Coordinates of C-alpha atoms and ligand atoms in Angstrom, one line a residue:
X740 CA -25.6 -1.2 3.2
X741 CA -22.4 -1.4 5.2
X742 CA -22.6 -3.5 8.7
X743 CA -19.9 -2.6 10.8
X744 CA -19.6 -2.9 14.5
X745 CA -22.0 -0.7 16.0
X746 CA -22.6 -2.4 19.2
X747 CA -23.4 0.5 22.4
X748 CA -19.9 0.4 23.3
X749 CA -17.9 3.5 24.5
X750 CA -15.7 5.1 22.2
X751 CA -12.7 4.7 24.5
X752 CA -13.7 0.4 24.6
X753 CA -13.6 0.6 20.8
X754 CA -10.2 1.9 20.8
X755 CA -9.2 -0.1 23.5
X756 CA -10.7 -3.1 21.2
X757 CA -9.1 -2.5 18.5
X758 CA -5.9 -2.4 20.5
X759 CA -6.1 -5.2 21.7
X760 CA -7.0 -7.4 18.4
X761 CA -3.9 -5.7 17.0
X762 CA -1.9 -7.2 19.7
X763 CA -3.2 -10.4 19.6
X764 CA -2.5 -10.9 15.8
X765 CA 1.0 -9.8 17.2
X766 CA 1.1 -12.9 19.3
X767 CA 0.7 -14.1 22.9
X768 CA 4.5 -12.2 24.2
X769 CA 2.8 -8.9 22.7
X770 CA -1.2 -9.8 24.9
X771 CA 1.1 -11.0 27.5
X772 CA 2.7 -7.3 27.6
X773 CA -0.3 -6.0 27.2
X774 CA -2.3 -7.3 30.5
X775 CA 0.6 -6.6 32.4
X776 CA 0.8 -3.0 30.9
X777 CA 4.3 -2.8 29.6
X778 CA 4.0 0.2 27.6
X779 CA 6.5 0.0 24.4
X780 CA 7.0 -3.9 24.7
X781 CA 9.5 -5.2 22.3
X782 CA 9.9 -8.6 20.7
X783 CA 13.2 -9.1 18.4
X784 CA 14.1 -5.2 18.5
X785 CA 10.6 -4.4 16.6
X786 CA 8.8 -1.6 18.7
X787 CA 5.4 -2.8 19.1
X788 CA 1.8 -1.0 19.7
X789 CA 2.4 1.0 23.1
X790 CA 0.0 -0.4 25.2
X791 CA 0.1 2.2 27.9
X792 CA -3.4 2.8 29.6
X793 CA -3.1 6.5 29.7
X794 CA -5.7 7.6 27.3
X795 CA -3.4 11.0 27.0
X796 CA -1.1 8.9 24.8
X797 CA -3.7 7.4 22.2
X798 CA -0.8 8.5 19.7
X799 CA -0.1 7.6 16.2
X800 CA 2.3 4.6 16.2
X801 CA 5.1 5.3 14.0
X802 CA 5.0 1.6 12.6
X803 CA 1.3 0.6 13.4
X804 CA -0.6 3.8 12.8
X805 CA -4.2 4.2 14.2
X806 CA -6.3 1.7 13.4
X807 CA -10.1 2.2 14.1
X808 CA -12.6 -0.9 13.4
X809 CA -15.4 2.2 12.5
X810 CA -16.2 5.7 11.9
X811 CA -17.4 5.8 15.5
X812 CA -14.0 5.3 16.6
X813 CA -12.6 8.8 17.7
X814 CA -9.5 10.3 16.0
X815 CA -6.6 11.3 18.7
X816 CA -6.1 14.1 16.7
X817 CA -8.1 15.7 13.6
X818 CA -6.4 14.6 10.7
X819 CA -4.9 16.9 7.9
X820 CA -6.1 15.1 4.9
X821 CA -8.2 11.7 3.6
X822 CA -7.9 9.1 1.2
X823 CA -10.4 7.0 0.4
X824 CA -10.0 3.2 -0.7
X825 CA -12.3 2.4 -3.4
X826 CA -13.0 -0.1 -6.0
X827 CA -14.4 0.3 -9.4
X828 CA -15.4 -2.2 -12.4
X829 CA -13.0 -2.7 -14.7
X830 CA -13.7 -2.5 -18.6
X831 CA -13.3 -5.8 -20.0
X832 CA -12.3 -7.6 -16.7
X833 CA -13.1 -9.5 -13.5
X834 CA -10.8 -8.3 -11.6
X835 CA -11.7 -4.7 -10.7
X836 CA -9.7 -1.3 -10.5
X837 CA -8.4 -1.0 -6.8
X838 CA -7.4 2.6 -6.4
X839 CA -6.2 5.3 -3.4
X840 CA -8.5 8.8 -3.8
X841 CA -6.1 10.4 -4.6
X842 CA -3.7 8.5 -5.6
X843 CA -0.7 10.9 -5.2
X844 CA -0.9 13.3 -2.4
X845 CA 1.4 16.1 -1.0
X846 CA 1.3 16.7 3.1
X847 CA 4.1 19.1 5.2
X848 CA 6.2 17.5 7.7
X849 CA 3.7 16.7 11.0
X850 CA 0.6 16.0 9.0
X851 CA -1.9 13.1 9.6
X852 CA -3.5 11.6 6.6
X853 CA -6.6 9.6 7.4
X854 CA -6.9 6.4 4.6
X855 CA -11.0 5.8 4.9
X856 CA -11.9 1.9 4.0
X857 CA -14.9 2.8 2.2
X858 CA -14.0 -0.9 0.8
X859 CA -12.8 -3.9 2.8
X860 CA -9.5 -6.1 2.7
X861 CA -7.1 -3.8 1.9
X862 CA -3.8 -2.5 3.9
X863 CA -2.0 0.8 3.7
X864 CA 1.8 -1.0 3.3
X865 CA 5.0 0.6 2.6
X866 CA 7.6 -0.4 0.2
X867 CA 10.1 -1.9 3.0
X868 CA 12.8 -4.3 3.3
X869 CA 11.0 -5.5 6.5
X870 CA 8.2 -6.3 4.0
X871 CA 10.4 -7.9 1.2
X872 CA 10.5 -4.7 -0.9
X873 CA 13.5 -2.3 -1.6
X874 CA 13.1 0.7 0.7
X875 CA 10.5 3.1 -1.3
X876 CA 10.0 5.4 1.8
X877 CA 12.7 7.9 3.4
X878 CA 16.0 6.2 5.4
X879 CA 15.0 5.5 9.5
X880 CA 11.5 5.5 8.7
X881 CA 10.3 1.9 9.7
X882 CA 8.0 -0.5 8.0
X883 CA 4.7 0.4 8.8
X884 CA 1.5 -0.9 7.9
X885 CA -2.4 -0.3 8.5
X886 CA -3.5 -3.9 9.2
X887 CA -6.8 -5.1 6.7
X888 CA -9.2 -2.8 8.5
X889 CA -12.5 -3.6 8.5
X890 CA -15.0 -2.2 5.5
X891 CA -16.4 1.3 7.6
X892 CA -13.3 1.6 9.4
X893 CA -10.2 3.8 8.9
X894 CA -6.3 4.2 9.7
X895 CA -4.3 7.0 10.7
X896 CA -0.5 7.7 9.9
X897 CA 1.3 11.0 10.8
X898 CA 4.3 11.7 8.6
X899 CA 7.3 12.8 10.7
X900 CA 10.2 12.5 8.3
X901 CA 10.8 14.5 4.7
X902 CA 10.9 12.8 1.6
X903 CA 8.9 10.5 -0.8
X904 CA 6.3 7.2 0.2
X905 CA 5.2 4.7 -1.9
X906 CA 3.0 2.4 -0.5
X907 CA 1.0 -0.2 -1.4
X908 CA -2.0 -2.7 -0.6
X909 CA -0.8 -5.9 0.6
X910 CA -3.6 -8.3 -1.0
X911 CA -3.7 -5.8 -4.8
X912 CA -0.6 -4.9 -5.0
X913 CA 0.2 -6.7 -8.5
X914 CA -3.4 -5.1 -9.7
X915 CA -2.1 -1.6 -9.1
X916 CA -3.3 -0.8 -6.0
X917 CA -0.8 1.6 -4.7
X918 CA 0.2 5.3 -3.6
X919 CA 2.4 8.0 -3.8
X920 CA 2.8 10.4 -1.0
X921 CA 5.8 13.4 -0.6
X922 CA 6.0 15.1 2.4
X923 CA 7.8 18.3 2.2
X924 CA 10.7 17.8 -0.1
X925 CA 11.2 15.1 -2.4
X926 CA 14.8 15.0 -2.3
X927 CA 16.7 11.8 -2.0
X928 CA 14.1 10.3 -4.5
X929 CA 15.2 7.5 -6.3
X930 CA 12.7 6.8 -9.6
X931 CA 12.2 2.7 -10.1
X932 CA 14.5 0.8 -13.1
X933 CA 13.8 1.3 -16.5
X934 CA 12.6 -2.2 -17.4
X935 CA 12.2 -1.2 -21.2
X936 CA 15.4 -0.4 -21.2
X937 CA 17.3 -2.1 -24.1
X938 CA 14.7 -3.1 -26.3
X939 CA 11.2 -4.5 -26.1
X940 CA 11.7 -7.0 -23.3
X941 CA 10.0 -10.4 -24.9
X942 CA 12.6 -10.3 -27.7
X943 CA 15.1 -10.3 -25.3
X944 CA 13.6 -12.6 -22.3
X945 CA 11.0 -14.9 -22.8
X946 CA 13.3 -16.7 -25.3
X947 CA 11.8 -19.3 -28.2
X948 CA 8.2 -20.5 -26.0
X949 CA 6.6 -16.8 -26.2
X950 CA 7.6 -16.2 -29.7
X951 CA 6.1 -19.7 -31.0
X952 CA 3.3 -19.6 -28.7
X953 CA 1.3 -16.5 -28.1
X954 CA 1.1 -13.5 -30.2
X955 CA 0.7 -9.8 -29.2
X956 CA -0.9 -9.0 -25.9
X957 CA 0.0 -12.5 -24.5
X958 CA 3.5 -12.3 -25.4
X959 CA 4.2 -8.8 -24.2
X960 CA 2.6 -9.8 -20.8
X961 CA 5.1 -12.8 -20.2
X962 CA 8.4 -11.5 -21.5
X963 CA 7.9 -8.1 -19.2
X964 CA 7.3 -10.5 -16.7
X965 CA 10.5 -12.2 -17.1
X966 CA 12.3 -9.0 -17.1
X967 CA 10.9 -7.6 -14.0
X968 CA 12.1 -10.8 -12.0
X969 CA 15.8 -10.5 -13.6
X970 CA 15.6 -7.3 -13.4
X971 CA 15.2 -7.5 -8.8
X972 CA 17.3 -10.6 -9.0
X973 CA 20.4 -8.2 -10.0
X974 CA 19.6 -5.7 -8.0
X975 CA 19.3 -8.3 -5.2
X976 CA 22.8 -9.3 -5.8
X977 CA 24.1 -5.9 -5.3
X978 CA 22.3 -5.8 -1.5
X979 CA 25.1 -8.7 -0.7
X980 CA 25.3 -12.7 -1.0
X981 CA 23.2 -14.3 1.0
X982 CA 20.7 -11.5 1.2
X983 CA 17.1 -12.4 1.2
X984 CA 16.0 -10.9 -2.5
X985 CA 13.8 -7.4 -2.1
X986 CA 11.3 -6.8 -4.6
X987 CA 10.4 -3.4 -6.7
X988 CA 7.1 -3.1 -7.8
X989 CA 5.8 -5.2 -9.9
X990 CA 3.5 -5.6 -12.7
X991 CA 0.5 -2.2 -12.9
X992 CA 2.0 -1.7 -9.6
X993 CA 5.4 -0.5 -11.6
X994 CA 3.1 0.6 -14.3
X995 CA 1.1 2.8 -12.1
X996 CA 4.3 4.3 -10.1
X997 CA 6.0 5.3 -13.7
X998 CA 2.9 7.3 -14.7
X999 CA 4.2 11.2 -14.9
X1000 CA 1.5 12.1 -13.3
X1001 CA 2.9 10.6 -10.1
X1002 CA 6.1 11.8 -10.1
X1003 CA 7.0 13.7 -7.2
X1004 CA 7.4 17.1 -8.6
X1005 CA 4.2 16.5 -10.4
X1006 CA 2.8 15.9 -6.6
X1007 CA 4.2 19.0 -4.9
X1008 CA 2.9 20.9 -7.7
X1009 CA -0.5 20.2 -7.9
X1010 CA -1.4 18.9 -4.5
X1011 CA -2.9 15.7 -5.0
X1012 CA -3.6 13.4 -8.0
X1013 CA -6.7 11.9 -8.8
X1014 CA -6.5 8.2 -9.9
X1015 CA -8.6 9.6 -13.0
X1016 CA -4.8 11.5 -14.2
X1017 CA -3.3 8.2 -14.1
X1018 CA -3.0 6.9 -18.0
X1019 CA -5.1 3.8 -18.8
X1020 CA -2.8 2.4 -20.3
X1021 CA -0.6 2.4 -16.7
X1022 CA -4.0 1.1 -15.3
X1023 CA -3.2 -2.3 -17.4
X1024 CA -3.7 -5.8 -15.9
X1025 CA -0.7 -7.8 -16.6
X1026 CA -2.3 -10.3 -14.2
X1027 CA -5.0 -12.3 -15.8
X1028 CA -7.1 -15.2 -14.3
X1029 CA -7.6 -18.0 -17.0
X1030 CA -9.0 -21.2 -17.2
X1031 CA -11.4 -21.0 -13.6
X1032 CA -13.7 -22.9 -13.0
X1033 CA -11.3 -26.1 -14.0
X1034 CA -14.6 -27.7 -15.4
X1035 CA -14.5 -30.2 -18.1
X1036 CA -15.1 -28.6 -21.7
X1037 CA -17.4 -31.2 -22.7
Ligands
LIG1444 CU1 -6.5 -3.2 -2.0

């Protein structure tokens, strides 16, 4: 039983709506553009939602996609493929599998892909230095985002440069919740560290505390984490002193990313990839939620 907005508005006032919530979570300058109907306002250099009234030009924003609250919403244009966002239980765990259907996708040069949020709180995020992360998506493209769309809703994105996307959901990231996309050509594709590189990484890392403390699982889980933050501080280093520090993936985010059957030639080739190829073993939590509720054990 979803409930989503399905108030007798016009399909134009939804759009409209969701316009304008996008805007105000931009701030007042962006609403104040908007009532005054400066189309392509600009605060700090970043090209915000255009906000021209000319229903001609309900386009897909390069940065801010298309984001509609329901499936009542119209599409400006039909969209070339769909992913859906879903969650399933995980065996053995509280926290559940958080997955893109598919996961990996191929689309030519032009093409809309329309992610449906079949579950809520999620975001369609690439990997972007104006997020944090070491560019994952081709040069000149910029950091776009769906914004956490509404359970029922969806988000359009047209792809309008070659090359290879990996993008991510802001709030399940670390749990793996991530996606591969090429459009036309994967060229210029640059696969993420080796991490295991050099030997298992808790001998190396994690130093005496692991090795005296926990045993197996445990152990594995803190010394890879270790290694993954050395591992982004060097690289961070390179970028230039001074420079804020841009992740990589992380935890079954990296995990996920390094299964083969993600890789881009693996992509072209077959279309799209199910989340069901993806090993379970790259499916992993490395992120574990322990000792909640802090209740007294007596
Ligand atoms: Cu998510």
């Amino acid at each position: 039983m979803t409930t989503h907005d399905t108030e007798p508005t016009a399909e134009r006032d939804s759009i409209d709506g969701v316009r304008r919530n996008v805007l105000r979570t931009l701030g007042a300058g962006a609403a104040l553009a908007a009532t005054s109907g400066v189309a392509g306002a600009t605060t700090g250099g970043g090209r915000l939602y255009d906000v021209d009234d000319d229903t001609s030009d309900a386009d897909i924003d390069p940065q801010f996609g298309f984001p509609a609250a329901s499936a009542e919403v119209e599409p400006p244009v039909e969209p070339d493929h769909e992913i859906q966002i879903l969650i399933q239980p995980r065996e053995g765990a509280e926290i559940p599998e958080f997955f893109f259907e598919p996961t990996g996708l191929y689309v030519e040069l032009g093409d809309t892909v329309k992610w449906n949020f079949v579950t809520g709180h999620h975001t369609v995020t690439a990997y972007h230095p104006g997020f944090g992360y070491q560019q994952r998506v081709p040069d000149g493209v910029p950091p776009f985002s769906a914004p956490a769309i509404p359970q029922g809703g969806y988000w359009l994105y047209t792809f309008e440069t070659e090359g290879v996307y990996d993008y991510h959901c802001a709030p399940h990231e670390i749990f793996g919740h991530v996606g591969r996309i090429v459009c036309g050509s994967p060229e210029g594709f640059e696969p993420l560290p080796d991490l295991c590189a050099g030997g298992p990484p808790s001998e190396e890392g994690a130093g005496d505390e692991t090795s005296e403390g926990g045993e197996g699982e445990e152990e594995g889980q803190e010394g890879s984490e270790g290694d993954g933050e050395d591992e982004g501080g060097e690289e961070g280093e390179g970028g230039g002193g001074g420079e804020p520090e841009l992740r990589t993936p992380a935890f079954t985010a990296y995990t996920v990313f390094s299964d083969e059957s993600l890789a881009p030639e693996c992509i072209v080739r077959e279309g799209a990839q199910p989340w069901s190829t993806i090993d379970p073993d790259n499916k992993q939590l490395f992120v574990r939620i322990e000792g909640f509720p802090p209740c007294a054990s007596e």
